CSV table of C-alpha atoms in Angstrom, one decimal:
chain,number,residue,atom,x,y,z
J,258,MET,CA,17.9,8.4,-32.0
J,259,LYS,CA,18.1,11.6,-30.1
J,260,ARG,CA,18.0,11.4,-26.3
J,261,ARG,CA,14.9,13.6,-26.3
J,262,ASP,CA,13.1,11.1,-28.5
J,263,PHE,CA,14.4,8.3,-26.4
J,264,LEU,CA,12.9,9.8,-23.3
J,265,LYS,CA,9.6,10.3,-25.0
J,266,TYR,CA,9.4,6.7,-26.1
J,267,THR,CA,10.4,5.5,-22.6
J,268,SER,CA,8.0,7.7,-20.6
J,269,LEU,CA,6.1,4.6,-19.7
J,270,THR,CA,9.0,2.6,-18.3
J,271,THR,CA,7.1,1.5,-15.3
J,272,SER,CA,4.7,-0.5,-17.4
J,273,ALA,CA,7.0,-2.8,-19.3
J,274,VAL,CA,9.7,-2.8,-21.9
J,275,LEU,CA,12.1,-5.4,-22.9
J,276,VAL,CA,15.2,-5.8,-24.9
J,277,PRO,CA,15.6,-9.5,-25.5
J,278,SER,CA,19.4,-9.4,-25.4
J,279,PHE,CA,19.2,-8.4,-21.7
J,280,LEU,CA,17.0,-11.3,-20.7
J,281,LYS,CA,19.7,-13.6,-19.5
J,282,ALA,CA,20.8,-11.0,-17.0
J,283,PHE,CA,17.5,-11.3,-15.3
J,284,GLU,CA,16.8,-15.0,-15.2
J,285,ILE,CA,14.3,-15.8,-12.4
J,286,PRO,CA,14.2,-18.9,-10.1
J,287,GLN,CA,11.1,-21.0,-10.3
J,288,ASN,CA,8.5,-21.7,-7.5
J,289,PHE,CA,9.3,-18.7,-5.3
J,290,GLU,CA,7.9,-19.3,-1.8
J,291,GLY,CA,9.1,-16.3,0.1
J,292,LYS,CA,7.1,-13.8,2.1
J,293,LYS,CA,4.8,-11.3,0.4
J,294,LEU,CA,3.9,-7.9,1.7
J,295,VAL,CA,0.7,-6.4,0.4
J,296,ILE,CA,0.1,-2.7,1.2
J,297,ILE,CA,-3.3,-1.1,0.7
J,298,GLN,CA,-3.3,2.7,0.7
J,299,PHE,CA,-6.5,4.4,1.8
J,300,SER,CA,-6.1,7.7,-0.2
J,301,GLY,CA,-7.8,10.8,1.1
J,302,GLY,CA,-7.5,10.4,4.8
J,303,ASN,CA,-9.6,7.6,6.3
J,304,ASP,CA,-11.7,8.4,9.4
J,305,GLY,CA,-10.1,6.1,11.9
J,306,LEU,CA,-12.5,7.1,14.7
J,307,ASN,CA,-15.5,5.9,12.6
J,308,THR,CA,-13.6,2.8,11.5
J,309,PHE,CA,-12.9,1.5,15.0
J,310,VAL,CA,-15.4,3.2,17.1
J,311,PRO,CA,-15.0,4.1,20.9
J,312,TYR,CA,-18.7,3.6,21.4
J,313,GLN,CA,-18.5,3.9,25.2
J,314,ASN,CA,-16.8,7.2,25.2
J,315,ASP,CA,-19.2,10.1,25.6
J,316,LEU,CA,-16.6,12.5,24.1
J,317,TYR,CA,-17.0,10.6,20.8
J,318,TYR,CA,-20.7,11.5,20.6
J,319,GLN,CA,-20.1,15.0,21.9
J,320,TYR,CA,-17.6,15.8,19.2
J,321,ARG,CA,-19.7,14.1,16.5
J,322,PRO,CA,-23.4,14.6,16.9
J,323,LYS,CA,-24.2,13.9,13.2
J,324,VAL,CA,-21.2,11.8,12.1
J,325,ALA,CA,-21.0,9.4,15.1
J,326,LEU,CA,-22.2,5.8,14.7
J,327,SER,CA,-24.8,4.6,17.2
J,328,LYS,CA,-24.1,1.9,19.7
J,329,ASP,CA,-26.7,-0.3,18.1
J,330,GLU,CA,-25.2,-0.4,14.6
J,331,ILE,CA,-21.5,-1.0,15.3
J,332,LEU,CA,-19.9,-4.5,15.5
J,333,LYS,CA,-18.8,-4.7,19.1
J,334,VAL,CA,-15.5,-6.5,19.7
J,335,HIS,CA,-15.2,-5.7,23.4
J,336,SER,CA,-16.6,-3.4,26.0
J,337,GLU,CA,-15.1,-0.2,24.6
J,338,ILE,CA,-14.5,-0.6,20.9
J,339,GLY,CA,-16.6,-1.7,17.9
J,340,PHE,CA,-16.0,-2.0,14.2
J,341,HIS,CA,-17.8,0.0,11.6
J,342,PRO,CA,-20.9,-2.0,10.5
J,343,ALA,CA,-19.5,-2.3,6.9
J,344,LEU,CA,-16.6,-4.3,8.2
J,345,GLN,CA,-18.3,-7.7,8.6
J,346,GLN,CA,-15.6,-9.8,7.0
J,347,LEU,CA,-12.8,-7.9,8.8
J,348,ARG,CA,-14.6,-8.6,12.0
J,349,SER,CA,-14.6,-12.3,11.2
J,350,LEU,CA,-10.9,-12.2,10.4
J,351,TYR,CA,-10.4,-10.4,13.7
J,352,ASP,CA,-12.3,-13.1,15.6
J,353,GLU,CA,-10.0,-15.7,14.0
J,354,GLY,CA,-6.9,-13.9,15.2
J,355,TYR,CA,-5.8,-12.7,11.8
J,356,VAL,CA,-6.0,-8.9,12.5
J,357,SER,CA,-3.9,-6.5,14.5
J,358,ILE,CA,-5.0,-2.9,14.8
J,359,ILE,CA,-2.4,-0.2,15.8
J,360,ASN,CA,-4.0,3.0,17.2
J,361,GLU,CA,-2.6,6.5,17.1
J,362,VAL,CA,-0.1,6.1,14.3
J,363,GLY,CA,1.5,9.3,13.0
J,364,TYR,CA,4.6,11.5,13.1
J,365,PRO,CA,5.8,14.7,14.8
J,366,ASN,CA,4.6,18.0,13.3
J,367,PRO,CA,1.9,16.4,11.2
J,368,ASN,CA,1.1,18.0,7.8
J,369,ARG,CA,-2.6,18.2,6.7
J,370,SER,CA,-1.9,18.4,3.0
J,371,HIS,CA,-2.8,15.2,1.2
J,372,PHE,CA,0.2,15.4,-1.1
J,373,ARG,CA,2.8,16.4,1.4
J,374,SER,CA,1.6,13.9,4.1
J,375,MET,CA,1.5,11.1,1.6
J,376,ASP,CA,5.0,12.0,0.5
J,377,ILE,CA,6.1,11.8,4.1
J,378,TRP,CA,4.5,8.3,4.4
J,379,HIS,CA,6.0,7.2,1.1
J,380,THR,CA,9.5,8.4,1.8
J,381,ALA,CA,9.5,7.8,5.6
J,382,SER,CA,11.0,11.3,6.0
J,383,GLU,CA,10.7,13.8,8.7
J,384,ALA,CA,7.9,16.4,8.2
J,385,GLN,CA,10.4,19.1,7.2
J,386,GLU,CA,12.5,16.7,5.1
J,387,TYR,CA,12.1,16.1,1.3
J,388,LYS,CA,13.4,12.9,-0.4
J,389,ASN,CA,13.3,11.7,-4.0
J,390,ASN,CA,13.1,8.0,-3.3
J,391,GLY,CA,10.6,5.9,-1.3
J,392,TRP,CA,11.1,3.6,1.6
J,393,LEU,CA,10.3,0.6,-0.6
J,394,GLY,CA,12.4,1.9,-3.4
J,395,ARG,CA,15.4,2.0,-1.1
J,396,TYR,CA,14.6,-1.5,-0.1
J,397,LEU,CA,14.6,-2.5,-3.8
J,398,ASP,CA,18.0,-0.7,-4.2
J,399,ALA,CA,19.4,-2.6,-1.2
J,400,GLU,CA,17.9,-6.1,-1.6
J,401,CYS,CA,16.4,-6.7,-5.0
J,402,THR,CA,17.5,-7.3,-8.6
J,403,ALA,CA,14.4,-6.7,-10.8
J,404,PRO,CA,11.5,-4.3,-10.9
J,405,HIS,CA,8.8,-7.0,-10.6
J,406,MET,CA,9.9,-7.6,-7.0
J,407,ALA,CA,7.7,-4.7,-6.1
J,408,ILE,CA,4.5,-4.3,-8.1
J,409,GLU,CA,1.9,-1.5,-7.9
J,410,MET,CA,-1.5,-2.2,-9.4
J,411,SER,CA,-1.8,1.2,-11.0
J,412,GLN,CA,-1.2,3.3,-14.1
J,413,GLY,CA,1.6,5.1,-12.4
J,414,LEU,CA,4.2,4.3,-9.7
J,415,SER,CA,4.0,5.8,-6.3
J,416,LEU,CA,6.9,7.6,-4.7
J,417,ALA,CA,7.1,4.8,-2.1
J,418,LEU,CA,8.3,2.3,-4.8
J,419,LYS,CA,10.8,4.6,-6.5
J,420,GLY,CA,14.5,3.9,-5.7
J,421,ASP,CA,17.7,5.5,-7.0
J,422,GLN,CA,18.9,2.5,-9.0
J,423,LEU,CA,15.8,0.2,-9.1
J,424,SER,CA,12.1,1.0,-8.9
J,425,GLY,CA,9.1,-1.2,-8.8
J,426,MET,CA,6.8,-1.6,-11.7
J,427,ALA,CA,3.2,-0.3,-12.2
J,428,VAL,CA,0.8,-2.8,-13.7
J,429,PRO,CA,-2.7,-1.4,-14.2
J,430,ASN,CA,-4.1,-4.8,-15.0
J,431,LEU,CA,-3.0,-8.1,-16.4
J,432,ASN,CA,-4.1,-7.3,-20.0
J,433,MET,CA,-1.6,-4.5,-20.0
J,434,LEU,CA,1.3,-7.0,-19.7
J,435,GLN,CA,0.4,-8.4,-23.2
J,436,LYS,CA,-0.3,-5.0,-24.7
J,437,THR,CA,3.0,-3.6,-23.5
J,438,ILE,CA,5.1,-6.4,-25.0
J,439,ARG,CA,3.3,-5.8,-28.4
J,440,SER,CA,3.8,-2.1,-28.3
J,441,LYS,CA,5.4,-0.5,-31.4
J,442,HIS,CA,7.3,1.8,-29.0
J,443,VAL,CA,8.9,-1.2,-27.4
J,444,LYS,CA,9.9,-2.6,-30.7
J,445,TYR,CA,11.3,0.8,-31.8
J,446,ILE,CA,13.5,1.0,-28.7
J,447,ASN,CA,14.5,-2.6,-29.1
J,448,ASN,CA,15.7,-1.9,-32.6
J,449,ASN,CA,17.6,1.2,-31.7
J,450,HIS,CA,19.0,0.7,-28.3
J,451,LYS,CA,22.6,-0.1,-29.2
J,452,GLY,CA,23.6,3.4,-30.6
J,453,HIS,CA,23.9,5.2,-27.2
J,454,SER,CA,26.4,3.1,-25.2
J,455,HIS,CA,28.6,6.2,-25.0
J,456,ASN,CA,26.0,8.1,-23.0
J,457,ALA,CA,25.8,7.0,-19.4
J,458,HIS,CA,22.4,8.5,-18.8
J,459,VAL,CA,20.8,6.9,-21.8
J,460,ASP,CA,22.5,3.6,-21.0
J,461,PHE,CA,20.9,3.7,-17.6
J,462,MET,CA,17.5,4.3,-19.1
J,463,TYR,CA,18.0,1.4,-21.5
J,464,LYS,CA,19.0,-0.8,-18.7
J,465,THR,CA,16.0,0.2,-16.7
J,466,LEU,CA,13.7,-0.4,-19.7
J,467,ALA,CA,15.3,-3.8,-20.4
J,468,SER,CA,14.9,-4.9,-16.8
J,469,THR,CA,11.3,-3.7,-16.7
J,470,TYR,CA,10.5,-5.5,-19.9
J,471,SER,CA,12.2,-8.6,-18.6
J,472,SER,CA,10.0,-8.4,-15.5
J,473,THR,CA,6.9,-7.9,-17.7
J,474,ASN,CA,7.7,-10.9,-19.8
J,475,TYR,CA,8.4,-13.0,-16.8
J,476,LEU,CA,5.1,-12.0,-15.1
J,477,ASN,CA,3.2,-12.6,-18.3
J,478,GLU,CA,4.5,-16.1,-18.6
J,479,LYS,CA,3.8,-16.9,-14.9
J,480,ILE,CA,0.3,-15.5,-14.9
J,481,GLY,CA,-0.9,-17.5,-17.8
J,482,LYS,CA,-1.1,-20.7,-15.7
J,483,VAL,CA,-2.8,-19.4,-12.6
J,484,ASP,CA,-6.3,-20.3,-11.4
J,485,ARG,CA,-8.5,-17.1,-11.4
J,486,SER,CA,-11.8,-18.8,-10.6
J,487,SER,CA,-12.4,-17.0,-7.2
J,488,SER,CA,-15.2,-14.4,-7.5
J,489,TYR,CA,-13.9,-11.0,-6.6
J,490,PRO,CA,-16.0,-7.8,-6.3
J,491,GLN,CA,-15.7,-5.8,-9.5
J,492,THR,CA,-14.6,-2.7,-7.7
J,493,GLN,CA,-11.3,-1.0,-8.3
J,494,LEU,CA,-9.8,-2.5,-5.1
J,495,GLY,CA,-11.4,-5.9,-5.8
J,496,LYS,CA,-9.8,-6.1,-9.2
J,497,GLN,CA,-6.4,-5.0,-7.9
J,498,LEU,CA,-6.4,-7.6,-5.2
J,499,GLN,CA,-7.6,-10.3,-7.6
J,500,ASP,CA,-4.5,-9.5,-9.7
J,501,VAL,CA,-2.3,-9.5,-6.7
J,502,ALA,CA,-3.6,-12.9,-5.7
J,503,SER,CA,-3.0,-14.1,-9.2
J,504,PHE,CA,0.7,-13.1,-9.0
J,505,ILE,CA,1.1,-14.7,-5.6
J,506,LYS,CA,-0.6,-18.0,-6.6
J,507,ALA,CA,1.4,-18.1,-9.8
J,508,GLY,CA,4.6,-18.1,-7.7
J,509,ALA,CA,5.9,-14.8,-8.9
J,510,LYS,CA,9.1,-13.7,-7.3
J,511,SER,CA,7.6,-10.5,-6.0
J,512,LYS,CA,8.0,-9.4,-2.5
J,513,VAL,CA,5.9,-6.3,-2.3
J,514,TYR,CA,2.5,-5.6,-3.8
J,515,TYR,CA,0.8,-2.2,-3.6
J,516,ALA,CA,-2.9,-1.4,-4.1
J,517,THR,CA,-4.9,1.8,-3.6
J,518,HIS,CA,-8.4,2.5,-2.4
J,519,ASN,CA,-9.4,6.1,-3.3
J,520,GLY,CA,-12.1,8.4,-2.1
J,521,PHE,CA,-11.6,8.9,1.7
J,522,ASP,CA,-11.6,12.7,1.7
J,523,THR,CA,-15.0,12.8,3.4
J,524,HIS,CA,-15.6,16.5,4.1
J,525,VAL,CA,-19.3,16.4,3.2
J,526,TYR,CA,-22.1,14.0,4.2
J,527,GLN,CA,-19.5,11.5,5.4
J,528,LYS,CA,-21.6,8.6,6.7
J,529,ASN,CA,-22.9,7.1,3.4
J,530,LYS,CA,-19.7,7.6,1.6
J,531,HIS,CA,-17.6,6.1,4.3
J,532,GLN,CA,-20.0,3.1,4.6
J,533,GLN,CA,-19.6,2.5,0.8
J,534,LEU,CA,-15.8,2.8,0.9
J,535,LEU,CA,-15.3,0.5,3.9
J,536,GLY,CA,-17.8,-2.0,2.5
J,537,GLN,CA,-15.8,-2.2,-0.8
J,538,PHE,CA,-12.6,-2.7,1.2
J,539,ASP,CA,-14.3,-5.3,3.4
J,540,GLU,CA,-15.6,-7.3,0.5
J,541,ALA,CA,-12.3,-7.1,-1.5
J,542,VAL,CA,-10.0,-8.0,1.4
J,543,GLY,CA,-12.3,-10.7,2.7
J,544,THR,CA,-12.3,-12.4,-0.7
J,545,PHE,CA,-8.5,-11.9,-1.0
J,546,VAL,CA,-7.8,-13.7,2.3
J,547,GLN,CA,-10.2,-16.6,1.4
J,548,ASP,CA,-8.5,-16.9,-2.0
J,549,LEU,CA,-5.1,-17.0,-0.4
J,550,LYS,CA,-6.2,-19.5,2.2
J,551,LYS,CA,-7.7,-21.8,-0.4
J,552,SER,CA,-4.4,-21.7,-2.4
J,553,GLY,CA,-2.2,-22.2,0.6
J,554,GLN,CA,-0.6,-18.7,0.3
J,555,PHE,CA,-2.1,-16.9,3.3
J,556,ASP,CA,0.6,-17.9,5.8
J,557,ASN,CA,3.3,-16.2,3.7
J,558,THR,CA,1.3,-13.0,3.1
J,559,LEU,CA,1.0,-10.0,5.3
J,560,VAL,CA,-1.5,-7.2,4.5
J,561,VAL,CA,-0.9,-3.7,5.8
J,562,VAL,CA,-3.4,-0.9,5.5
J,563,PHE,CA,-2.6,2.8,6.0
J,564,SER,CA,-3.9,6.3,5.2
J,565,GLU,CA,-1.9,9.6,4.9
J,566,PHE,CA,-3.7,11.0,8.0
J,567,GLY,CA,-6.9,10.5,10.0
J,568,ARG,CA,-9.8,13.0,10.2
J,569,ARG,CA,-10.4,15.7,12.8
J,570,VAL,CA,-12.0,14.6,16.1
J,571,LYS,CA,-14.7,17.2,15.8
J,572,GLU,CA,-17.1,17.0,12.8
J,573,ASN,CA,-17.5,20.0,10.6
J,574,GLY,CA,-20.6,21.9,9.6
J,575,SER,CA,-21.3,19.8,6.5
J,576,ALA,CA,-21.9,16.5,8.3
J,577,GLY,CA,-18.3,15.5,7.4
J,578,THR,CA,-14.8,15.6,8.9
J,579,ASP,CA,-11.7,17.6,7.9
J,580,HIS,CA,-8.1,16.6,7.7
J,581,GLY,CA,-6.7,15.4,11.0
J,582,THR,CA,-3.5,13.8,12.2
J,583,ALA,CA,-3.0,10.3,13.8
J,584,ASN,CA,-4.8,7.3,12.6
J,585,ASN,CA,-5.1,3.5,12.8
J,586,MET,CA,-3.1,1.0,10.8
J,587,ILE,CA,-4.6,-2.5,10.1
J,588,ILE,CA,-2.3,-5.5,9.9
J,589,ILE,CA,-3.8,-8.8,8.5
J,590,GLY,CA,-2.0,-12.1,8.5
J,591,ASN,CA,-1.6,-15.6,10.0
J,592,GLN,CA,1.8,-14.8,11.6
J,593,LEU,CA,0.8,-12.2,14.1
J,594,LYS,CA,2.4,-12.2,17.5
J,595,LYS,CA,-0.2,-9.9,18.9
J,596,ALA,CA,-3.6,-10.0,17.3
J,597,GLY,CA,-6.4,-7.7,18.3
J,598,PHE,CA,-5.8,-4.1,19.3
J,599,TYR,CA,-2.0,-3.7,19.6
J,600,ASN,CA,-2.0,-0.6,21.9
J,601,GLN,CA,-4.2,1.5,24.0
J,602,GLU,CA,-7.5,2.9,22.8
J,603,THR,CA,-7.5,6.3,21.0
J,604,ASP,CA,-7.2,9.1,23.5
J,605,LEU,CA,-10.0,11.6,23.1
J,606,VAL,CA,-9.1,13.6,26.2
J,607,ASN,CA,-5.5,14.7,25.6
J,608,LEU,CA,-5.8,16.2,22.2
J,609,ASP,CA,-3.2,18.5,20.7
J,610,SER,CA,-3.4,22.3,20.6
J,611,ASN,CA,-5.5,22.1,17.4
J,612,GLY,CA,-8.0,19.7,18.9
J,613,ASP,CA,-6.6,16.7,17.0
J,614,LEU,CA,-5.4,13.3,18.0
J,615,GLN,CA,-1.8,13.0,19.2
J,616,TYR,CA,0.3,10.2,17.8
J,617,SER,CA,1.8,7.5,20.2
J,618,VAL,CA,3.3,5.2,17.5
J,619,ASP,CA,5.6,6.6,14.8
J,620,PHE,CA,4.7,5.1,11.4
J,621,ARG,CA,8.4,4.6,10.8
J,622,ASP,CA,8.6,2.1,13.7
J,623,VAL,CA,5.9,0.1,11.9
J,624,TYR,CA,8.0,0.2,8.7
J,625,ALA,CA,11.0,-0.9,10.7
J,626,THR,CA,9.1,-3.9,12.0
J,627,LEU,CA,8.1,-4.8,8.4
J,628,LEU,CA,11.6,-4.5,7.1
J,629,ASP,CA,13.3,-6.4,10.0
J,630,LYS,CA,10.7,-9.1,10.6
J,631,TRP,CA,9.0,-9.6,7.3
J,632,LEU,CA,11.3,-8.5,4.5
J,633,ASP,CA,14.3,-9.8,6.4
J,634,THR,CA,16.6,-6.8,6.0
J,635,LYS,CA,18.1,-4.2,8.3
J,636,HIS,CA,15.7,-1.3,8.8
J,637,ASP,CA,18.4,1.3,9.7
J,638,GLN,CA,20.0,0.9,6.3
J,639,ILE,CA,16.6,1.6,4.6
J,640,LEU,CA,15.2,4.2,6.9
J,641,GLY,CA,18.4,6.1,7.5
J,642,GLY,CA,18.7,5.5,11.2
J,643,LYS,CA,17.7,3.3,14.2
J,644,ARG,CA,14.0,3.0,14.9
J,645,SER,CA,12.1,1.0,17.5
J,646,PRO,CA,10.4,-2.0,15.9
J,647,LEU,CA,7.1,-3.2,17.3
J,648,ALA,CA,6.1,-6.7,18.3
J,649,PHE,CA,3.0,-7.3,16.2
J,650,ILE,CA,4.8,-9.9,14.0
């Protein structure tokens, strides 16, 4: 088989392919009980100011005469801050001590492009720096042995999970596990893989495919025994988190799960759209936590929510908000050392020269915390230098 044909047939390597002769190289221990990190990406730039609302700050209402939420409708958690009214279940989790909220998270010289800013968050790079691998991909390279140790519930794999030697695997849904194994392309590759051992690049591709298929086969076997009786919302995020919970409850040896909630680019008539998006998140994550608690898996699971940037402080002329800078991150778990609001309230007085929020917490310090204290590795080896871990876990 020509290399060009091989690459064509292997274009979906992140889904699953297996060469049976490689299986013994990827044998998996049973009953894995390690920590799990679940990352939820709010794509489009979530409006943090309307997620956790500074309802006693007059500037908030001056900057947002149409977009601001009224004091009567928000869910007050203390004398200065309230949750968006759609976040009923998150508020309950907050009251139980399962939520930590980090304000003003960002990076120097912020970029307002969705794609570029997301790349910066995915790679943990400087604003002017470009990398081909992600921070979780580098973690995979350093600490892991198989693609299924980081799973993204998606058709494609985000840059965050791409390493140089090992990448995570994308699983759009559980049915795809079976379909991939039965694929005629997989069988074709399986029957023709031995003819290219002289080519290092092709050998690398075959090895990648073999390990991905091995992971697929492993996950498929594990998931067949799991209880999926919990009733999840049938939204995109609800389905993703149901599948993540299934893997966790099945005891899959996966350390990182990645889910995406799309649609936060609210330039026009923001209030209704934002209400819908946060409501979908609230229902999905609330069900997810209850499912994990019921199965005894919540203590070992940490949920982290981020977006590529926040919205501008001042609303635009279309009853929406444009691309901004610093934003909140949400941490959910039962092992928090500091629940509640981790740092000071968002500063609406000292804005930057463009009228946007200034960051006070570098997002790479949050990553360093997750790497050191949850994934049990050394952050400087993954992030390329010393950072300042936080104390929320």
